[in-house]
Coordinates of C-alpha atoms and ligand atoms in Angstrom, one line a residue:
M19 CA 59.0 -141.0 -51.9
K20 CA 57.8 -141.0 -55.4
S21 CA 60.2 -140.2 -58.3
Y22 CA 60.3 -140.4 -62.0
Q23 CA 63.5 -142.2 -63.0
L24 CA 65.5 -142.5 -66.2
Q25 CA 66.2 -146.3 -66.3
D26 CA 67.2 -146.6 -69.9
Y27 CA 68.3 -143.9 -72.3
R28 CA 65.7 -142.9 -74.9
Q29 CA 62.9 -144.4 -72.9
P30 CA 60.1 -142.6 -70.9
L31 CA 60.8 -141.9 -67.3
V32 CA 59.5 -144.6 -64.9
P33 CA 57.5 -143.8 -61.7
V34 CA 59.1 -145.5 -58.7
E35 CA 58.3 -145.5 -54.9
T36 CA 61.4 -145.7 -52.7
P37 CA 61.9 -145.2 -48.9
T38 CA 62.4 -141.5 -48.2
P39 CA 66.1 -141.0 -47.4
E40 CA 67.4 -139.7 -44.0
P41 CA 69.8 -136.8 -44.3
K42 CA 73.3 -137.4 -42.8
G43 CA 76.1 -134.9 -41.9
S44 CA 75.3 -131.5 -43.5
E45 CA 72.6 -132.9 -45.8
L46 CA 69.1 -131.5 -46.0
L47 CA 66.0 -133.3 -47.3
L48 CA 63.6 -131.0 -49.2
K49 CA 60.0 -131.5 -50.1
V50 CA 59.9 -130.4 -53.8
V51 CA 57.5 -127.4 -54.3
A52 CA 58.3 -126.6 -57.9
S53 CA 60.5 -128.3 -60.5
G54 CA 61.2 -127.0 -64.0
I55 CA 61.7 -129.1 -67.1
C56 CA 64.7 -128.2 -69.2
H57 CA 66.4 -129.1 -72.5
T58 CA 69.3 -130.6 -70.5
D59 CA 66.8 -133.2 -69.2
L60 CA 66.1 -134.1 -72.9
H61 CA 69.8 -134.4 -73.6
L62 CA 70.2 -136.7 -70.5
I63 CA 67.3 -138.9 -71.6
D64 CA 68.6 -138.9 -75.1
G65 CA 72.0 -140.1 -73.7
G66 CA 74.3 -137.4 -75.2
Y67 CA 75.1 -134.5 -77.5
D68 CA 75.5 -134.3 -81.2
L69 CA 79.1 -133.2 -82.0
G70 CA 78.5 -133.0 -85.7
Q71 CA 80.0 -135.1 -88.6
G72 CA 78.4 -138.3 -87.0
R73 CA 80.2 -137.9 -83.7
R74 CA 78.5 -138.0 -80.3
L75 CA 79.3 -137.1 -76.7
S76 CA 77.6 -139.8 -74.7
F77 CA 76.6 -139.6 -71.0
K78 CA 77.3 -143.4 -70.7
D79 CA 80.9 -143.0 -71.9
R80 CA 81.3 -140.2 -69.4
G81 CA 80.5 -142.6 -66.5
F82 CA 76.9 -141.7 -65.9
Q83 CA 75.1 -144.3 -63.8
L84 CA 71.4 -145.2 -64.3
P85 CA 68.8 -145.2 -62.8
R86 CA 68.8 -141.4 -62.2
T87 CA 66.0 -138.9 -61.3
P88 CA 66.4 -135.9 -63.6
G89 CA 65.5 -132.3 -62.7
H90 CA 67.8 -129.5 -61.7
E91 CA 65.4 -126.5 -61.4
I92 CA 64.1 -127.0 -57.9
V93 CA 62.4 -125.0 -55.3
G94 CA 61.6 -126.8 -52.0
R95 CA 61.1 -126.7 -48.3
V96 CA 63.4 -128.3 -45.8
V97 CA 61.7 -131.2 -44.0
A98 CA 64.7 -132.9 -42.4
A99 CA 68.3 -131.9 -41.8
G100 CA 71.5 -133.8 -40.8
P101 CA 73.2 -133.1 -37.5
E102 CA 75.8 -130.8 -39.1
A103 CA 73.4 -128.8 -41.3
G104 CA 72.9 -126.2 -38.6
A105 CA 69.7 -124.3 -38.0
I106 CA 67.6 -123.7 -41.1
A107 CA 64.1 -122.2 -41.4
R108 CA 61.6 -124.8 -42.3
E109 CA 58.7 -122.5 -43.5
K110 CA 60.7 -120.8 -46.3
N111 CA 60.9 -121.7 -49.9
Y112 CA 64.4 -122.3 -51.1
L113 CA 65.8 -122.3 -54.6
V114 CA 68.4 -125.0 -54.9
F115 CA 71.8 -124.4 -56.5
P116 CA 72.2 -127.7 -58.4
W117 CA 75.7 -127.2 -60.1
I118 CA 77.6 -128.8 -57.2
G119 CA 81.2 -129.8 -57.4
C120 CA 83.6 -131.9 -55.3
G121 CA 84.2 -128.9 -53.0
T122 CA 88.0 -129.3 -52.9
C123 CA 89.5 -128.8 -56.4
V124 CA 90.9 -125.5 -57.7
A125 CA 87.6 -124.6 -59.5
C126 CA 85.5 -125.3 -56.4
A127 CA 87.9 -123.4 -54.2
A128 CA 87.5 -120.4 -56.5
G129 CA 83.7 -120.6 -56.2
D130 CA 83.2 -122.1 -59.7
E131 CA 81.7 -125.4 -58.7
H132 CA 80.0 -125.6 -62.0
L133 CA 83.5 -126.0 -63.6
C134 CA 84.5 -128.9 -61.3
P135 CA 86.0 -131.8 -63.1
Q136 CA 84.2 -134.2 -60.8
P137 CA 80.7 -132.7 -60.7
R138 CA 77.9 -133.9 -58.4
Y139 CA 75.1 -131.9 -60.2
L140 CA 71.6 -132.6 -58.9
G141 CA 69.5 -134.2 -61.6
L142 CA 72.6 -135.4 -63.5
Q143 CA 75.2 -137.1 -61.4
R144 CA 72.9 -137.1 -58.3
D145 CA 69.1 -137.5 -58.1
G146 CA 67.1 -134.3 -58.8
G147 CA 63.7 -132.7 -58.7
F148 CA 61.5 -135.0 -60.8
S149 CA 60.4 -136.3 -57.4
D150 CA 58.4 -135.3 -54.4
H151 CA 61.7 -135.1 -52.3
V152 CA 65.3 -134.2 -53.1
M153 CA 68.5 -134.4 -51.0
V154 CA 70.8 -131.4 -51.0
P155 CA 74.4 -131.9 -49.6
H156 CA 74.8 -128.6 -47.7
P157 CA 72.7 -125.6 -46.7
R158 CA 74.9 -123.2 -48.7
Y159 CA 73.2 -124.4 -51.8
L160 CA 69.8 -123.2 -50.6
L161 CA 68.8 -119.6 -51.6
D162 CA 65.8 -118.0 -49.8
I163 CA 63.4 -116.8 -52.6
G164 CA 61.3 -114.7 -50.2
N165 CA 58.0 -113.9 -51.8
I166 CA 58.9 -114.9 -55.3
D167 CA 56.5 -117.4 -56.8
P168 CA 58.2 -120.9 -56.6
K169 CA 57.1 -121.6 -60.2
A170 CA 58.8 -118.5 -61.4
A171 CA 61.9 -119.0 -59.3
A172 CA 62.6 -122.6 -60.2
P173 CA 63.9 -121.8 -63.7
Y174 CA 66.4 -119.3 -62.2
A175 CA 68.6 -122.2 -61.2
C176 CA 69.2 -123.1 -64.8
S177 CA 67.7 -121.0 -67.5
G178 CA 68.0 -117.8 -65.5
L179 CA 71.5 -118.5 -64.3
T180 CA 72.7 -119.7 -67.7
T181 CA 71.4 -116.5 -69.3
Y182 CA 72.7 -114.2 -66.6
S183 CA 76.2 -115.8 -66.7
A184 CA 76.3 -115.6 -70.5
L185 CA 75.3 -111.9 -70.5
K186 CA 77.9 -111.1 -67.9
K187 CA 80.5 -112.4 -70.3
A188 CA 79.5 -109.6 -72.7
G189 CA 81.0 -107.2 -70.1
D190 CA 80.5 -103.4 -70.8
A191 CA 79.5 -104.1 -74.4
I192 CA 76.0 -104.7 -73.1
K193 CA 75.7 -101.0 -72.1
R194 CA 77.2 -99.7 -75.4
S195 CA 75.2 -101.6 -78.0
E196 CA 72.2 -103.9 -78.5
I197 CA 72.8 -107.6 -78.0
L198 CA 71.8 -110.2 -80.6
I199 CA 70.0 -113.1 -78.9
I200 CA 69.5 -116.2 -81.1
G201 CA 66.6 -118.3 -79.8
A202 CA 63.4 -117.1 -78.0
G203 CA 62.7 -120.2 -75.8
G204 CA 62.8 -119.9 -72.0
L205 CA 66.4 -118.7 -72.0
G206 CA 65.8 -116.1 -74.7
L207 CA 62.8 -114.6 -73.0
M208 CA 64.7 -114.4 -69.8
G209 CA 67.7 -112.9 -71.7
V210 CA 65.6 -110.1 -73.2
Q211 CA 64.5 -109.0 -69.7
L212 CA 67.9 -109.5 -68.1
V213 CA 69.6 -107.3 -70.7
R214 CA 67.5 -104.4 -69.5
L215 CA 67.8 -105.2 -65.8
M216 CA 71.6 -105.3 -66.1
G217 CA 71.6 -101.8 -67.6
G218 CA 71.9 -102.8 -71.2
K219 CA 70.5 -101.1 -74.3
G220 CA 68.3 -104.0 -75.2
A221 CA 68.1 -107.1 -77.3
V222 CA 67.3 -108.0 -80.9
V223 CA 66.0 -111.6 -81.1
V224 CA 66.1 -114.2 -83.9
D225 CA 63.8 -117.2 -83.9
I226 CA 62.3 -119.3 -86.6
D227 CA 59.0 -119.7 -84.7
A228 CA 56.4 -116.9 -85.1
K229 CA 54.8 -117.6 -81.6
K230 CA 58.2 -117.4 -79.9
R231 CA 59.0 -114.1 -81.8
Q232 CA 55.7 -112.7 -80.5
A233 CA 56.6 -113.8 -76.9
A234 CA 60.0 -112.1 -77.3
V235 CA 58.4 -108.8 -78.4
E236 CA 56.0 -109.0 -75.4
A237 CA 59.0 -109.6 -73.2
G238 CA 60.5 -106.3 -74.5
A239 CA 62.8 -107.3 -77.4
L240 CA 63.7 -104.3 -79.7
A241 CA 62.9 -106.4 -82.7
A242 CA 62.2 -110.1 -83.3
L243 CA 63.5 -111.4 -86.7
D244 CA 62.5 -114.5 -88.5
G245 CA 65.5 -116.9 -88.5
S246 CA 64.4 -118.5 -91.8
A247 CA 64.1 -115.2 -93.7
A248 CA 66.3 -115.2 -96.9
D249 CA 67.5 -111.6 -96.1
L250 CA 68.1 -112.3 -92.3
R251 CA 71.6 -110.9 -92.3
A252 CA 70.5 -107.6 -93.9
Q253 CA 67.5 -107.4 -91.4
I254 CA 70.0 -107.9 -88.5
Q255 CA 72.3 -105.2 -89.8
S256 CA 69.4 -102.7 -90.2
A257 CA 68.0 -103.5 -86.8
M258 CA 71.4 -103.0 -85.2
T259 CA 72.9 -99.9 -86.8
A260 CA 75.7 -99.6 -84.3
G261 CA 76.9 -103.1 -85.4
V262 CA 76.6 -106.5 -83.9
H263 CA 79.1 -106.6 -81.0
V264 CA 77.8 -109.4 -79.0
V265 CA 75.8 -112.5 -80.1
V266 CA 74.4 -114.8 -77.4
D267 CA 73.5 -118.0 -79.2
L268 CA 71.0 -120.0 -77.1
V269 CA 70.5 -122.6 -79.9
G270 CA 74.0 -123.6 -80.8
S271 CA 73.4 -125.3 -84.2
A272 CA 75.6 -125.1 -87.2
T273 CA 73.2 -122.6 -88.8
T274 CA 73.1 -120.3 -85.8
A275 CA 76.9 -120.5 -85.2
Q276 CA 77.5 -119.6 -88.9
L277 CA 75.0 -116.7 -88.6
A278 CA 76.8 -115.4 -85.5
I279 CA 80.3 -115.5 -87.1
D280 CA 78.9 -113.9 -90.3
V281 CA 77.2 -110.9 -88.6
L282 CA 79.7 -110.0 -85.8
A283 CA 81.5 -106.7 -86.1
K284 CA 85.3 -106.5 -85.6
G285 CA 86.2 -107.1 -82.0
G286 CA 82.8 -108.8 -81.5
K287 CA 82.1 -111.6 -79.1
Y288 CA 80.2 -114.9 -79.8
I289 CA 78.9 -116.3 -76.6
L290 CA 77.8 -119.9 -77.3
V291 CA 75.3 -121.4 -74.8
G292 CA 72.9 -123.7 -76.7
L293 CA 73.7 -127.3 -77.1
F294 CA 71.7 -128.2 -80.2
G295 CA 74.9 -129.6 -81.7
G296 CA 76.7 -129.8 -85.0
S297 CA 79.9 -128.2 -86.2
I298 CA 81.1 -125.4 -88.5
D299 CA 84.3 -124.6 -90.4
I300 CA 85.9 -121.3 -89.4
P301 CA 88.8 -120.1 -91.5
L302 CA 91.4 -119.4 -88.7
P303 CA 92.7 -116.0 -90.0
T304 CA 89.1 -114.7 -89.5
I305 CA 89.6 -114.9 -85.8
P306 CA 92.7 -112.6 -85.4
L307 CA 91.9 -110.4 -88.4
R308 CA 88.4 -109.6 -87.1
V309 CA 89.6 -109.9 -83.5
L310 CA 86.7 -112.2 -82.7
T311 CA 86.2 -113.8 -79.3
I312 CA 84.4 -117.1 -79.1
T313 CA 83.4 -118.2 -75.7
G314 CA 81.4 -121.0 -74.3
S315 CA 79.0 -120.5 -71.3
F316 CA 77.5 -123.3 -69.2
V317 CA 75.2 -122.5 -66.4
G318 CA 77.0 -120.4 -63.8
N319 CA 78.3 -120.3 -60.2
L320 CA 76.7 -119.9 -56.8
A321 CA 77.7 -116.3 -56.5
E322 CA 76.0 -115.5 -59.9
L323 CA 72.8 -117.2 -58.8
N324 CA 72.8 -115.1 -55.6
E325 CA 73.4 -111.9 -57.8
L326 CA 70.5 -113.0 -60.1
L327 CA 68.2 -113.3 -57.1
D328 CA 69.3 -109.9 -55.8
L329 CA 68.6 -108.4 -59.2
A330 CA 65.2 -110.0 -59.3
R331 CA 64.4 -108.6 -55.8
S332 CA 65.8 -105.1 -56.3
R333 CA 65.1 -104.3 -59.9
G334 CA 61.9 -106.3 -60.4
L335 CA 61.3 -109.8 -61.3
P336 CA 62.0 -110.9 -64.9
S337 CA 58.7 -112.7 -65.4
F338 CA 58.4 -115.1 -68.2
P339 CA 55.6 -117.5 -69.0
T340 CA 55.5 -120.7 -67.1
T341 CA 53.1 -123.6 -67.7
P342 CA 52.3 -125.3 -64.5
C343 CA 51.9 -129.1 -64.7
S344 CA 52.1 -132.1 -62.3
L345 CA 54.8 -134.6 -61.7
H346 CA 52.7 -137.5 -63.1
D347 CA 52.6 -135.6 -66.5
V348 CA 56.4 -135.4 -66.7
N349 CA 56.7 -137.6 -69.8
E350 CA 54.0 -135.8 -71.7
N351 CA 55.7 -132.4 -70.9
L352 CA 59.1 -133.7 -71.9
R353 CA 57.6 -134.7 -75.2
R354 CA 56.0 -131.3 -75.7
L355 CA 59.4 -129.6 -75.0
H356 CA 61.1 -132.0 -77.4
D357 CA 58.5 -131.0 -80.1
G358 CA 59.1 -127.3 -79.5
K359 CA 55.6 -126.8 -78.1
V360 CA 56.4 -125.2 -74.8
I361 CA 56.4 -121.4 -74.6
G362 CA 58.6 -120.3 -71.7
R363 CA 59.0 -123.1 -69.2
A364 CA 56.9 -126.1 -68.1
V365 CA 57.2 -126.2 -64.3
M366 CA 55.9 -129.1 -62.2
V367 CA 54.2 -127.9 -59.0
A368 CA 53.5 -130.0 -55.9
E369 CA 49.8 -131.0 -55.5
Ligands
ZN427 ZN1 85.6 -129.6 -57.5
ZN428 ZN1 68.6 -126.8 -67.3

């Protein structure tokens, strides 16, 4: 099989040919049909996250082993199955749940494999979808996408799930007031549509890029505000007359975090998703006096991915722009994503 591997941090991925593996036990070998390119891939290639004040969270220090094939937004077809995998239809397109845990700890037992302390995430700790084949450890991680276009479905495994799980953390507030979404990349555009599909009042979006604001309006945002405007806080307050009760921050920089804390109403919730990095100083009495909730959100669990697919089938598909590309252009597309030139999602499709 042909894969693009990360062999050294901060270097382009390297094409390699290796023998196609045979599935054992409950494993399934999938031929990759579509594979999305995500910011997390950039973080993996870069080797870590910026923690602010010169500190770094490094993949190497966390025990990551190279070489590794990135890619965690995968749709594929089963081409071989281990003896314990059971009967599984070969002609169907399956979305792969990549946030796989150890299967035995408290988090995994509760169905929250994405919170497992010993993760086996595809495309991070295990080889992923920047390849023509991928191995999946068990059929329960395969979700039948029916007639959904594989290119549109692939990003559900990460950007869709991340956005859905983050919005679920808003609880009933989503139905009572508009949501402020910071960042109109792939997640933001998905978020704008999901707020509606989940019965919410709608989303106001902030982004510094005019093209992305335009895309947010086309996706159904109530308003799209320029993140670099000098009077941004006043613009937010006038666009959200009932107050800002929930901020979903898909950027996660010091600037956006400060904005969220500044604009939130009493009792408001700051849901931090983006991993741009940095740090801010929050005066502690602010949190109890304004009854603020600050919560992190990272991808989501298998049940949530099933709910998202159900929502897509029953309430209509959140469609957002995807740019099809091919596996051999992966480095070029990673660069474009890094430079902020991708609208929606770049998804590699099998030739
Ligand atoms: Zn576990
Ligand atoms: Zn991702």
